[in-house]
Coordinates of C-alpha atoms in Angstrom, one line a residue:
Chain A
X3 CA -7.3 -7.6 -71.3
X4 CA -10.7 -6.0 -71.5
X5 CA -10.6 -4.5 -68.0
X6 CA -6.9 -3.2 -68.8
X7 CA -8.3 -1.3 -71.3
X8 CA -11.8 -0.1 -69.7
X9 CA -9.1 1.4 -66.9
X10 CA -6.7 2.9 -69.7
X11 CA -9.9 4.8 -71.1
X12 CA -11.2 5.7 -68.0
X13 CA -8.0 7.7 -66.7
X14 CA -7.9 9.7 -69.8
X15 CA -11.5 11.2 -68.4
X16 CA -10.7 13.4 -65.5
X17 CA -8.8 16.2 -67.4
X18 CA -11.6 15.6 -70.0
X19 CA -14.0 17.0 -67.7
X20 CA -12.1 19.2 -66.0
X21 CA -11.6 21.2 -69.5
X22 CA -15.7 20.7 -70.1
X23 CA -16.5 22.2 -66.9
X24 CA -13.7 25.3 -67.4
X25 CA -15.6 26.1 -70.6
X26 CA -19.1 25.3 -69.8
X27 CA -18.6 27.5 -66.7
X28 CA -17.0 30.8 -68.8
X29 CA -19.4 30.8 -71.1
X30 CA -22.6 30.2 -68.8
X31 CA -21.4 33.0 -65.9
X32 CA -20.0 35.3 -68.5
X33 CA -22.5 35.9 -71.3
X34 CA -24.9 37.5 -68.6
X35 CA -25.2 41.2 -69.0
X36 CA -23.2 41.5 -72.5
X37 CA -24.3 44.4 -74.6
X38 CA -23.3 46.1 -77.5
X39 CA -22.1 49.0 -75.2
X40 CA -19.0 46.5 -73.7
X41 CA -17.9 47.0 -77.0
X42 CA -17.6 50.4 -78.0
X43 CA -17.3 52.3 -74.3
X44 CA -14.6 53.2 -71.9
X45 CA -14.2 51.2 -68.4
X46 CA -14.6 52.5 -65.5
X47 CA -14.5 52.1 -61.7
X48 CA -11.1 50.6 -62.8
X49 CA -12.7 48.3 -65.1
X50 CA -15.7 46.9 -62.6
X51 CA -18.4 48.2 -65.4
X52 CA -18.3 49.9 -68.4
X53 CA -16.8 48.5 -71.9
X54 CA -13.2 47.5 -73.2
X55 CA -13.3 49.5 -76.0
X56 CA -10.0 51.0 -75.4
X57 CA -8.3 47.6 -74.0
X58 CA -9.5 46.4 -78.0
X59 CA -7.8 49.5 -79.8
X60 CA -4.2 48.7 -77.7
X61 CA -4.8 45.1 -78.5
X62 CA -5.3 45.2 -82.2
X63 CA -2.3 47.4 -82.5
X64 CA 0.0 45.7 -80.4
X65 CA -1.5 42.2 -82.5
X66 CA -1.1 43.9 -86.0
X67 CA 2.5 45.2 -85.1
X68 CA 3.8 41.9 -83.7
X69 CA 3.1 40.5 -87.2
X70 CA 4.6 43.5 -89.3
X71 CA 7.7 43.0 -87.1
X72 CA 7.7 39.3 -86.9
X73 CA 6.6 38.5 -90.8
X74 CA 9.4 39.8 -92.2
X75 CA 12.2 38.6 -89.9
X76 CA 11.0 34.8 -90.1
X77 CA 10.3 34.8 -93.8
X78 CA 13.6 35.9 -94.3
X79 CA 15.1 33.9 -91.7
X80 CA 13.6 31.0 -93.0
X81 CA 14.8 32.2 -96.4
X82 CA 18.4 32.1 -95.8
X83 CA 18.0 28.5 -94.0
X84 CA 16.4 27.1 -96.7
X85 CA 18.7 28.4 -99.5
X86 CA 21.7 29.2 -98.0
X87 CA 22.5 27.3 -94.6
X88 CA 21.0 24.4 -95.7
X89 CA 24.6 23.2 -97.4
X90 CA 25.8 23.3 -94.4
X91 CA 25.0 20.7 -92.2
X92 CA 26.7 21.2 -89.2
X93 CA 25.6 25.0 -89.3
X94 CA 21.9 23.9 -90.1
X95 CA 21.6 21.8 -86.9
X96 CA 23.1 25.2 -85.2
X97 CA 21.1 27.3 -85.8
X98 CA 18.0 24.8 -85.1
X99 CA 19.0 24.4 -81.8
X100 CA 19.2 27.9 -81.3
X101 CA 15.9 28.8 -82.4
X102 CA 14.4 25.4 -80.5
X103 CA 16.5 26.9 -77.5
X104 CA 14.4 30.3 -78.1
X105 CA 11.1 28.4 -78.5
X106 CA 12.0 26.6 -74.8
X107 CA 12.5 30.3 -73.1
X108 CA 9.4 31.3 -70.8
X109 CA 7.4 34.2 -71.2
X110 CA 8.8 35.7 -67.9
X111 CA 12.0 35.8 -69.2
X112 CA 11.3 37.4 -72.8
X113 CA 9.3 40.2 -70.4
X114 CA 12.8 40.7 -68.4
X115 CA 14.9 41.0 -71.5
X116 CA 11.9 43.3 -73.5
X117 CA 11.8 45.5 -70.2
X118 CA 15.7 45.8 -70.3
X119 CA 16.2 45.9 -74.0
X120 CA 13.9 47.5 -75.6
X121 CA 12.2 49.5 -72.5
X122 CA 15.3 50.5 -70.9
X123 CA 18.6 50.3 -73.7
X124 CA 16.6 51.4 -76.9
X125 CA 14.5 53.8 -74.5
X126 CA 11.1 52.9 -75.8
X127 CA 10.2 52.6 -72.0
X128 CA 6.1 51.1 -71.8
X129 CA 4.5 51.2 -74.7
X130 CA 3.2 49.3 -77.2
X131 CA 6.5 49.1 -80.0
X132 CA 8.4 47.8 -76.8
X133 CA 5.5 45.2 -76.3
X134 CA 5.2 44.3 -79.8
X135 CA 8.7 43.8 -79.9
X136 CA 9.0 41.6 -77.5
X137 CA 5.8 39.5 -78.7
X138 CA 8.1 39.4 -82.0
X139 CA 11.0 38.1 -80.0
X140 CA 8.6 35.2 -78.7
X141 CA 7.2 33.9 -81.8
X142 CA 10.6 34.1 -83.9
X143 CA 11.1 30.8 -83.4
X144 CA 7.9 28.8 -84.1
X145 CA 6.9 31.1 -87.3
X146 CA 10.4 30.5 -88.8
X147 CA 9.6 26.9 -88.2
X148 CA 6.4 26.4 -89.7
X149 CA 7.8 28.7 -92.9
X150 CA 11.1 26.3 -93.1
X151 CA 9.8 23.0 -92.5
X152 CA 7.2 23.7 -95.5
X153 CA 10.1 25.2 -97.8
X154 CA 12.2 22.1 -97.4
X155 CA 9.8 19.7 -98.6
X156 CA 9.5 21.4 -101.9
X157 CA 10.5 20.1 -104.8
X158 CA 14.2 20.6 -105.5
X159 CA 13.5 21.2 -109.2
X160 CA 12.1 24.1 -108.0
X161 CA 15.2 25.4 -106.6
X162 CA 17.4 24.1 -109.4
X163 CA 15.2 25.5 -111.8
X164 CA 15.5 28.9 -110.1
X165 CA 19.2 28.4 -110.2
X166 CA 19.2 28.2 -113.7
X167 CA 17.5 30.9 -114.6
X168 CA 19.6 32.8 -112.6
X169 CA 17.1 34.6 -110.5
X170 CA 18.3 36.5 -107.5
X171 CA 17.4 35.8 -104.1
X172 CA 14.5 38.9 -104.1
X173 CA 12.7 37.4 -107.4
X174 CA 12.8 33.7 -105.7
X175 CA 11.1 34.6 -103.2
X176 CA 8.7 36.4 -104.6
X177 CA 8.0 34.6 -107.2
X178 CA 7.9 31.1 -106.3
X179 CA 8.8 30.9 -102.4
X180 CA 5.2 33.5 -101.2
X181 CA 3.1 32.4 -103.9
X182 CA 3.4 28.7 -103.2
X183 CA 3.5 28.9 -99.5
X184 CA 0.5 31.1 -99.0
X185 CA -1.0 28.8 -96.8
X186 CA 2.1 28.6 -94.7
X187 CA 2.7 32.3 -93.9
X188 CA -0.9 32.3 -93.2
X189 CA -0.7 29.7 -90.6
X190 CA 2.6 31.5 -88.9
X191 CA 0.6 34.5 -89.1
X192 CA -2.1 33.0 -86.9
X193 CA -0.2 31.5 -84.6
X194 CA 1.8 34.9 -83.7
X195 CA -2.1 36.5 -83.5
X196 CA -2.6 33.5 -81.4
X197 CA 0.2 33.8 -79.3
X198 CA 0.3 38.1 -78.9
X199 CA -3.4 37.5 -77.9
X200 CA -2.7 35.2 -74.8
X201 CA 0.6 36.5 -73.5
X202 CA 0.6 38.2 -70.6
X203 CA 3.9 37.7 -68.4
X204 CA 5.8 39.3 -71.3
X205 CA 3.0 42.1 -71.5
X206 CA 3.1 43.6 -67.7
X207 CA 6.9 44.6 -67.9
X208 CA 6.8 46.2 -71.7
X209 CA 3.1 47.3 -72.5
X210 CA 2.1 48.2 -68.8
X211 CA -1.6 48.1 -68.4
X212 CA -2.8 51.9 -68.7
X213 CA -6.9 51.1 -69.5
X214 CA -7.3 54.4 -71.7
X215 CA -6.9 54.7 -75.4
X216 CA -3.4 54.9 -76.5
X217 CA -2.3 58.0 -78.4
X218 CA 0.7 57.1 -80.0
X219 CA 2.8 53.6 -80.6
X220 CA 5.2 55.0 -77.4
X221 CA 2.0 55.0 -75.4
X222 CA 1.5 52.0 -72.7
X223 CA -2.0 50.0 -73.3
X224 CA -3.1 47.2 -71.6
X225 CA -4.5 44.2 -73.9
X226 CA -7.2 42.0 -73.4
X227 CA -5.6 39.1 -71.3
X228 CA -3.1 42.0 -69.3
X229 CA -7.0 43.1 -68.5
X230 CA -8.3 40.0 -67.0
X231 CA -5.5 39.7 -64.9
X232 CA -5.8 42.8 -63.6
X233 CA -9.3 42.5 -62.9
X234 CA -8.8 39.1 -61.1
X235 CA -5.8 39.9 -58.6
X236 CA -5.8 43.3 -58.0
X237 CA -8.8 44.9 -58.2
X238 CA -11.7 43.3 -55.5
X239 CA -14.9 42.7 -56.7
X240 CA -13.4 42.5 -60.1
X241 CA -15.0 38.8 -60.9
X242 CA -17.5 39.0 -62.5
X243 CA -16.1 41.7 -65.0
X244 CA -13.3 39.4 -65.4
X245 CA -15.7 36.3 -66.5
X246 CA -17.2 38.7 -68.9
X247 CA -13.9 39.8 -70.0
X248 CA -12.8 36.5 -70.1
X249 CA -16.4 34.8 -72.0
X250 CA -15.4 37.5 -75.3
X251 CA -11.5 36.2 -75.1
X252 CA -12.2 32.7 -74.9
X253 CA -14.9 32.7 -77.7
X254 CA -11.8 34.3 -79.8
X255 CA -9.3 32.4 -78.8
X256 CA -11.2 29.2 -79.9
X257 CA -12.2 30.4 -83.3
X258 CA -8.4 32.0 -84.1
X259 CA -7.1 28.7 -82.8
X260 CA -9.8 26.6 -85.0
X261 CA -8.5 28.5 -88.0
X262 CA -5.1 27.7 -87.1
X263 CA -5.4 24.4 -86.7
X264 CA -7.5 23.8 -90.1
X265 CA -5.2 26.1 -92.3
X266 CA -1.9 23.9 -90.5
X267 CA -3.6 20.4 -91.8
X268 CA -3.7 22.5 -95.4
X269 CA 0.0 23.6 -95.3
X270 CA 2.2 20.8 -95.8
X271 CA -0.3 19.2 -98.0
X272 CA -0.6 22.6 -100.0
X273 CA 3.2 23.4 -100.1
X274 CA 4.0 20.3 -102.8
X275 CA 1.3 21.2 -105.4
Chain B
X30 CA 19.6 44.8 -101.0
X31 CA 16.8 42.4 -100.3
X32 CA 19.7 39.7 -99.8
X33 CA 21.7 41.6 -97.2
X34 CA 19.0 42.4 -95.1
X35 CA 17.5 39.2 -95.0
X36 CA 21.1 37.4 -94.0
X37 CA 20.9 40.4 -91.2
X38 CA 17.5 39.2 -90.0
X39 CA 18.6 35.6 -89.8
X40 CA 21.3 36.7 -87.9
X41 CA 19.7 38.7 -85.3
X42 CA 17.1 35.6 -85.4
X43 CA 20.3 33.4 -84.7
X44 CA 22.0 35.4 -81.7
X45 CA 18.9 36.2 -80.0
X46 CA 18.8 33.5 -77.6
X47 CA 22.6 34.7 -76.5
X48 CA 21.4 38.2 -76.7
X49 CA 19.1 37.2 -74.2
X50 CA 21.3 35.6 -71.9
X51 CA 23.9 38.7 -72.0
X52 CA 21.3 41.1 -71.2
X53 CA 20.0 38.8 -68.2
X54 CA 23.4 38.5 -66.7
X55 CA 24.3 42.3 -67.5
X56 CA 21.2 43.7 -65.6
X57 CA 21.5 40.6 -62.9
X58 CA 25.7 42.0 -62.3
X59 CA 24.9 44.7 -59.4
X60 CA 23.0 42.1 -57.7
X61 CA 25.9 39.3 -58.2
X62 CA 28.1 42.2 -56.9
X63 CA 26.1 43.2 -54.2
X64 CA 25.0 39.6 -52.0
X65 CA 27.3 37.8 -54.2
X66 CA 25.8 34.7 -56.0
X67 CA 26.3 32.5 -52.7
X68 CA 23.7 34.1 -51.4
X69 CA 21.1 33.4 -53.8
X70 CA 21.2 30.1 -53.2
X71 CA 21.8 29.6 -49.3
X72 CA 19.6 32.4 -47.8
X73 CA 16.9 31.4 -45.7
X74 CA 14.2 33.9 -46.9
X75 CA 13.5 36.3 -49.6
X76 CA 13.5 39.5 -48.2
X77 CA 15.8 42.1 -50.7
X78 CA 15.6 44.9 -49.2
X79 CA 17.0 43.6 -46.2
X80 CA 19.3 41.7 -47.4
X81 CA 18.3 38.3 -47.8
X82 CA 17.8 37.3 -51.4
X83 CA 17.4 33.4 -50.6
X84 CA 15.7 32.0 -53.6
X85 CA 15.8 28.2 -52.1
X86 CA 12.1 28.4 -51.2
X87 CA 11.1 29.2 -54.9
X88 CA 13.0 27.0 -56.5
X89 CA 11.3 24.4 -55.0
X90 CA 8.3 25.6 -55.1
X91 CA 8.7 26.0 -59.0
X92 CA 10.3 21.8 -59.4
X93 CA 7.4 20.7 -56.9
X94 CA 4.2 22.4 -58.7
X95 CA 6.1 21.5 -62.2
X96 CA 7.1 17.7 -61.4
X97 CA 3.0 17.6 -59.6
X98 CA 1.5 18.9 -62.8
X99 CA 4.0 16.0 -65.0
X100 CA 2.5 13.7 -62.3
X101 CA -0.9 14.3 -63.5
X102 CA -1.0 15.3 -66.6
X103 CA 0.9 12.7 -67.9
X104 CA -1.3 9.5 -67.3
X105 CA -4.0 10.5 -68.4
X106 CA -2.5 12.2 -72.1
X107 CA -1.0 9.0 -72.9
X108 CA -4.2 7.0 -71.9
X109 CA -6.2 9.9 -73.8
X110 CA -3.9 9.6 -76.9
X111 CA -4.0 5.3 -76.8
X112 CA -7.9 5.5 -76.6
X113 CA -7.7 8.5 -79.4
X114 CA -5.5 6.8 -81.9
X115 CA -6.6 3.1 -81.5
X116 CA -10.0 2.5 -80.0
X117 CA -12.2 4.9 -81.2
X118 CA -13.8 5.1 -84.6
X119 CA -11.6 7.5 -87.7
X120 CA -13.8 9.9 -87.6
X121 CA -14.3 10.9 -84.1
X122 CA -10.1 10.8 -83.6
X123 CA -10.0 13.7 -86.5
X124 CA -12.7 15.9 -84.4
X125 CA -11.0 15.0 -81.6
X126 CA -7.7 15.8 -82.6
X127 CA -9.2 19.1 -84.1
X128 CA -10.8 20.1 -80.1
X129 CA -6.7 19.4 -79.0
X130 CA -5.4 21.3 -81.4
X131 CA -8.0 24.1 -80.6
X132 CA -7.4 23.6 -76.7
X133 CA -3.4 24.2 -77.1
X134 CA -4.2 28.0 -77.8
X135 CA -6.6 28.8 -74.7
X136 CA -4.8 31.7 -73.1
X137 CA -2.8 30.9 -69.3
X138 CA -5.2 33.9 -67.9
X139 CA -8.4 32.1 -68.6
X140 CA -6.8 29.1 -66.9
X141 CA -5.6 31.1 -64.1
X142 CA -8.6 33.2 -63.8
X143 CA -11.3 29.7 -63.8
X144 CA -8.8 28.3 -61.3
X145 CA -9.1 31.4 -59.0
X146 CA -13.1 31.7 -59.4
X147 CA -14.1 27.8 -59.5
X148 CA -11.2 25.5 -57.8
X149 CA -9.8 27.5 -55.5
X150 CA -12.8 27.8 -53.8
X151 CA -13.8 24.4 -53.9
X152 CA -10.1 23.5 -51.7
X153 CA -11.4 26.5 -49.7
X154 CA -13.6 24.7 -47.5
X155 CA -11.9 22.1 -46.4
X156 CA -8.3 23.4 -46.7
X157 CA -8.1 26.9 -45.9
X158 CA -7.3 29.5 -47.9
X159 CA -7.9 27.0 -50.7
X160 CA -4.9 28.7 -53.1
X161 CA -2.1 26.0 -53.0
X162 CA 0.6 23.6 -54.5
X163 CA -2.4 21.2 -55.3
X164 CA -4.3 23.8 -57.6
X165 CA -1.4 24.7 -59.2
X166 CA -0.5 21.2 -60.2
X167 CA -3.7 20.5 -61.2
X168 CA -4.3 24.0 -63.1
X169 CA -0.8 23.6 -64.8
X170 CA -1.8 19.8 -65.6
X171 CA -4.7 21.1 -67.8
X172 CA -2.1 23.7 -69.3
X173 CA 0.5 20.9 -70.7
X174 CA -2.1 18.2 -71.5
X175 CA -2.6 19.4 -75.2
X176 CA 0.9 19.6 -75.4
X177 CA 1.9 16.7 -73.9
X178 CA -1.4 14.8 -76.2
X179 CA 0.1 16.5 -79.3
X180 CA 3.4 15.6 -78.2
X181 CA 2.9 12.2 -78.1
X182 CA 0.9 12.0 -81.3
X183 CA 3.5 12.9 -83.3
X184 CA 5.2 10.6 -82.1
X185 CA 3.1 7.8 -83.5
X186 CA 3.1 9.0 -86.6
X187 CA 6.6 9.0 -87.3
X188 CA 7.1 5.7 -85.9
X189 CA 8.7 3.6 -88.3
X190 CA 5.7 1.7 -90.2
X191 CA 7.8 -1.7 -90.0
X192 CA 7.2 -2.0 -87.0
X193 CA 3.1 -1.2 -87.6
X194 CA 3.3 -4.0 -90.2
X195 CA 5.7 -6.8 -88.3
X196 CA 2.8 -5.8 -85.2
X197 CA 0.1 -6.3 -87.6
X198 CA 1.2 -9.7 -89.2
X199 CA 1.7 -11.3 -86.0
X200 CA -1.7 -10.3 -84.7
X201 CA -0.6 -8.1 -81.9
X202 CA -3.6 -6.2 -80.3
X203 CA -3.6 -2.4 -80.2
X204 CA -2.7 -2.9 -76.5
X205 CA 0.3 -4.7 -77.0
X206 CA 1.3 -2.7 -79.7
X207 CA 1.4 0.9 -78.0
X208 CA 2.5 -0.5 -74.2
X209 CA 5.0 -3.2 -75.7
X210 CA 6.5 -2.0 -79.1
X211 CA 5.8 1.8 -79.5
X212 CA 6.5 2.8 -75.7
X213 CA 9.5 1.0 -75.3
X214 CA 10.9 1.9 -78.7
X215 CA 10.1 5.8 -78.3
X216 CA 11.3 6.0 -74.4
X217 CA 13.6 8.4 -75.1
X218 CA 11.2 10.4 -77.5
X219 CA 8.7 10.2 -74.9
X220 CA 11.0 11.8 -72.0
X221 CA 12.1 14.4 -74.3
X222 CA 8.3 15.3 -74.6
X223 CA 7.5 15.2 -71.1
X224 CA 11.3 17.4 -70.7
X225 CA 9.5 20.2 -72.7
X226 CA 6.3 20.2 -71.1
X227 CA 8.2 19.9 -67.4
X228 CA 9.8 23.2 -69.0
X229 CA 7.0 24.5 -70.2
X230 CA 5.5 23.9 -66.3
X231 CA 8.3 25.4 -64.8
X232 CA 8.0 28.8 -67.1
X233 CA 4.4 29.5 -66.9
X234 CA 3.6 32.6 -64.4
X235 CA 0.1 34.3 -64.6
X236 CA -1.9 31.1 -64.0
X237 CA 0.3 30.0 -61.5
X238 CA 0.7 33.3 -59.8
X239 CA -3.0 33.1 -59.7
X240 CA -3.9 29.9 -57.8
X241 CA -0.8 29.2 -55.6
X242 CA -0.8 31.8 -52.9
X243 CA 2.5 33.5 -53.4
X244 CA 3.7 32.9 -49.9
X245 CA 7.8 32.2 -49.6
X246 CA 8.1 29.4 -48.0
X247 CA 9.2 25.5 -48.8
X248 CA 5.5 23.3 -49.8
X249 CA 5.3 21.0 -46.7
X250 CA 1.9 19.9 -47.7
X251 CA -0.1 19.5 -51.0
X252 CA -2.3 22.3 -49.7
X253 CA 0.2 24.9 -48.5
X254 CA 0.8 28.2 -50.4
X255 CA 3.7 28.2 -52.2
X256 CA 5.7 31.1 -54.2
X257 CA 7.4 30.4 -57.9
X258 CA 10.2 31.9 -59.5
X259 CA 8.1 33.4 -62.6
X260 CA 5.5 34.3 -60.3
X261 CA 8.0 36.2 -57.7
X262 CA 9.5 37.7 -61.0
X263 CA 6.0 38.9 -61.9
X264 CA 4.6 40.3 -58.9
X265 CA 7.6 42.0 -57.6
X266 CA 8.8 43.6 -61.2
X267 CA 6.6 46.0 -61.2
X268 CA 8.0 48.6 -57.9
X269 CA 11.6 47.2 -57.5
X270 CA 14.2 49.2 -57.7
X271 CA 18.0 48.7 -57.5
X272 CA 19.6 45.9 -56.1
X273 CA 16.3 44.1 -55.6
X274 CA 15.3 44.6 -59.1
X275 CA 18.6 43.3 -60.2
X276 CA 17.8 40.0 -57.9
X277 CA 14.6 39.6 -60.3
X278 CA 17.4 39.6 -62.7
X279 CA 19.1 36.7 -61.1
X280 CA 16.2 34.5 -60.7
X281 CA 15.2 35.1 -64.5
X282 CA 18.7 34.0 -65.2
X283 CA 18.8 31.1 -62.7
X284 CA 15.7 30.3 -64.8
X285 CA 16.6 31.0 -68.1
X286 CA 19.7 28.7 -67.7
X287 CA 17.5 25.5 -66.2
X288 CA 15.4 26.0 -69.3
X289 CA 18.3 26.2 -72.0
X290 CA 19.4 22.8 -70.4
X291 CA 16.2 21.1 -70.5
X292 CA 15.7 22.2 -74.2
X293 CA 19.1 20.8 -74.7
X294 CA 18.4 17.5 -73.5
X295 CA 15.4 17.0 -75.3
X296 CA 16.6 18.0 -78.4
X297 CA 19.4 14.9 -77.9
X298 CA 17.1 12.8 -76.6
X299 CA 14.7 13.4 -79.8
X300 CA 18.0 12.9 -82.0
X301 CA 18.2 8.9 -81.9
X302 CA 15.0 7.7 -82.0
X303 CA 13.9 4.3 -82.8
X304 CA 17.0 2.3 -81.8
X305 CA 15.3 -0.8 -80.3

C-alpha cells in the first residue's frame, strides 16, 4: 500500500516543478536592468528599450472601464436573479445555463464578436471602449456568479423583512444587498481586474496594439500582456524586453490574484453575518 | 427607474450568449455563401484566397494538443489533489491551496512567452524546430492544472459527509477512500470537470499560437508543428479581408458551437451527482 502511495505523490511532482522553474526563471532573467525609467518613459525601437509607460496609461484605463461597465450590469443581474427569477425555477436554471454557457466561450470568440459588434456595428472601431466592452462581455458571467451565489445564502428574513417594510427594489439594494456583501463585489471586482489584465486573444481584434499614449477612449492602446505578445512573435530580438515585460506582469498578477483568493475565502463567510 | 434598468441589464446579461452566436453566423454568411459549408470541412488545405478553406487540419490539430494536455494534466492534479487533501499536514494544504488559487490567475502570455524562451528550445536540439504538438500539450497542461486541482477540490468538499463517516467507521485508509468510494461515486462529476478544462484547452490561443508552429497540416508526430483553430483565428484576423475574413468567421463559429456543447454536457453531467 505504501509504495502505491509513494507513486501517487510522486506523479503529482512534474507539473510542480515545471511551474517552479517557469517562475524562478521570469523573475531571475527579468529583474536585470529594471529602473525607475521602465516606468515612466516611452518605448522605442518598437519596444526593444525604453519604458511601458504608455502601455500602463491604456491598461489602467481599459482595467478601470471594464469594471465601470461590468459592476453595474452583474450587480444588477444578480439582483433580479436573486429577487425576482429566483420563484421561478425552471427560469432560474435558464438563465444559469446561459451565463455557464457564456463562462465556457473562449476568448477568441468574444474578440470575433467585440471586433464585429462593437468595432464594426456600434462603429467604435479599435479602441479602448470597444476593448473594455468586450472584457465586460467576458467577465459577465463569473462576477454575476460570485454576487448571486453570496446573495442566496442570506438570510431570508432579510428579504422578508424588506418585503414588509415595503422597500423598493433601489433602497434594497442599497441598503442591505451592497452593504452586506462588500466583500463580495470586492472579490468580482478583482477577478474582472484579474481577468482584463491577462486577456489577450480578445484584446488584438478590439484594442489593437498602438504603443503610444492614447488620447481619447476611441483611441486604440495596447496593454500590458497585448505588449509581451507583441514583443515575443513579431518583433526579433524582442526577448529579453519581453522577460522584463513579463518579470513586472507576473509580480502583479500574483499579488492581484493573492488578494483574490484571500478576500474569496472572506466572502461566503462574511455574507451571513 | 432603478428597477427597469436593472431587469434590462439582466436581460442583455441573459441573451448575450445567443447574441453571440447570431453575430458569428451573420458575419460567417458570405463565407457559407461563397465555398458553401461543405467546403469547410472537406478541403484539403487552408488556403482562402485561393479558394480552399479546408479547416480539417486545424480541427485536429486543436482535439489532439487539447486531448494531449487532458492526458497530462490530468494524473498528476488528481494525484496532486489526493496527496493535498489527505497526506499532508492542515496547515501546509491551506498554503498550498492558497499557491493554486494564486496560480489559476497567471496570464496565457507568460505561459506562452516561458514556453517560447525556455521549452521550445530545449525540444530544439534534438527535434528541430523545437515548436510542436508536444510543447503545446505540455504548456496547455500547466494552463488547466489549477483548474482541473480546483476542480476536483470542490468536489470533495461537497461530497456527501455520510459517506466520510460510513469510510471512517469502518477504518478505510485515505487510499481506499478517494480511489474506491469518492472516484467512483463522483465519475460523472469528475468528467464534467475534465469536459471544462478539455474546453478550456480547446479555446486558449496566445500560448498556443506561441509554442506550436502554426504550420497547417494534420500532427503526424508528437514533435511536428501544428496549426489551431484559435490560433489561425488569431494570426490571420488581423489583414483579412472579405470572404477570407468571413472564413475566420466560420471557424469561430465551428468553435463556438463545440464549446456550447461541451458546457452543456458538463452542466448535466454535474446535475446528478452522488447516485452510487
Amino acid at each position: 500500500m505504501n509504495i502505491k502511495k509513494n507513486l501517487i505523490v510522486l506523479i503529482s511532482f512534474p507539473i510542480l516543478i515545471l511551474f517552479f522553474m517557469m517562475i524562478s526563471n521570469i523573475i531571475l532573467e527579468g529583474h536585470a536592468g529594471l529602473s525607475w525609467n521602465y516606468f515612466v518613459t516611452e518605448a522605442s525601437h518598437a519596444g526593444r528599450s525604453g519604458g511601458i509607460a504608455p502601455i500602463i496609461v491604456s491598461t489602467t484605463i481599459i482595467v478601470i472601464l471594464t469594471l465601470l461597465i461590468s459592476t453595474p450590469f452583474s450587480f444588477c443581474s444578480a439582483l433580479i436573479l436573486t429577487l425576482v427569477i429566483s420563484k421561478n425555477r425552471y427560469l432560474l436554471s435558464l438563465f444559469e445555463i446561459s451565463l455557464t454557457l457564456l463562462s465556457g466561450l473562449p476568448s477568441v470568440v468574444f474578440g470575433l464578436f467585440g471586433s464585429a459588434f462593437f468595432g464594426k456595428t456600434l462603429g467604435f472601431g479599435y479602441s479602448l471602449i470597444s476593448g473594455a466592452l468586450t472584457l465586460s462581455c467576458m467577465v459577465l458571467p463569473f462576477y454575476t456568479k460570485i454576487l448571486h451565489d453570496n446573495f442566496k445564502i442570506l438570510p431570508r428574513e432579510y428579504f422578508l423583512s424588506g418585503k414588509a417594510l415595503d422597500l423598493s427594489l433601489y433602497q434594497f439594494a442599497k441598503n442591505i444587498l451592497i452593504p452586506l456583501n462588500l466583500y463580495a463585489i470586492a472579490a468580482g471586482a478583482i477577478f474582472s481586474i484579474s481577468r482584463a489584465l491577462g486577456e489577450t486573444a480578445a484584446l488584438i481584434f478590439t484594442s489593437g496594439y498602438v504603443d503610444r499614449y492614447p488620447h481619447s477612449l476611441l483611441d486604440s492602446g495596447r496593454t500590458l500582456s497585448i505588449h509581451i505578445y507583441d514583443l515575443a512573435l513579431n518583433i526579433p530580438g524582442g526577448d529579453q524586453a519581453a522577460l522584463k515585460a513579463s518579470f513586472v506582469f507576473l509580480l502583479l498578477s500574483l499579488t492581484i490574484n493573492f488578494i483574490l483568493s484571500v478576500v474569496l475565502k472572506n466572502t461566503l463567510l462574511r455574507g451571513l453575518q | 427607474m432603478f428597477k427597469t434598468i436593472s431587469y434590462i441589464f439582466a436581460l442583455i446579461g441573459f441573451i448575450l450568449p445567443l447574441l453571440i452566436i447570431i453575430y458569428l453566423f451573420r458575419e460567417s454568411h458570405e463565407a457559407i455563401n461563397h465555398f458553401g459549408i461543405k467546403k469547410f470541412l472537406f478541403d484539403p488545405s487552408w488556403y482562402p484566397n485561393e479558394g480552399l478553406v479546408g479547416l480539417a487540419a486545424q480541427i485536429n490539430g486543436s482535439i489532439a494538443v487539447a486531448f494531449l494536455s487532458i492526458l497530462l494534466a490530468v494524473p498528476s492534479s488528481v494525484s496532486f489533489v489526493y496527496t493535498n487533501e489527505f497526506l499532508l499536514p492542515k496547515k501546509i494544504t491551506f498554503f498550498n491551496n492558497l499557491g493554486i488559487d494564486t496560480f489559476s490567475g497567471i496570464p496565457s502570455v507568460i505561459f506562452g512567452l516561458w514556453g517560447l524562451v525556455k521549452v521550445v528550445p530545449y525540444f530544439a536540439v534534438n527535434h528541430p524546430p523545437g515548436t510542436s504538438l508536444l510543447v503545446g500539450a505540455i504548456i496547455l497542461g500547466m494552463m488547466i492544472f489549477p483548474g482541473l486541482v480546483v476542480g476536483i477540490r470542490g468536489l470533495i468538499q461537497t461530497f456527501n459527509q455520510h459517506y466520510q463517516f460510513s469510510s471512517a467507521s469502518l477504518n478505510l485508509s485515505s487510499y481506499s477512500y478517494f480511489f474506491k468510494v469518492f472516484i467512483p461515486a463522483n465519475i460523472k462529476g469528475l468528467t464534467g470537470v475534465f469536459l471544462l478544462q478539455f474546453g478550456r484547452s480547446l479555446g486558449e490561443t496566445m500560448a498556443v499560437l506561441m509554442v506550436t508552429g502554426n504550420v497547417s497540416q494534420n500532427p503526424d508526430s508528437l514533435f511536428s508543428p501544428i496549426r489551431t483553430l484559435t490560433s489561425n483565428i488569431a494570426l490571420e484576423m488581423a489583414y483579412a479581408t472579405g470572404a477570407h475574413r468571413s472564413s475566420l468567421f466560420m471557424s469561430g463559429l465551428i468553435l463556438a458551437c463545440v464549446l456550447l456543447l461541451l458546457s452543456l454536457l458538463a452542466i448535466f453531467l454535474r446535475r446528478d451527482d452522488h447516485e452510487y
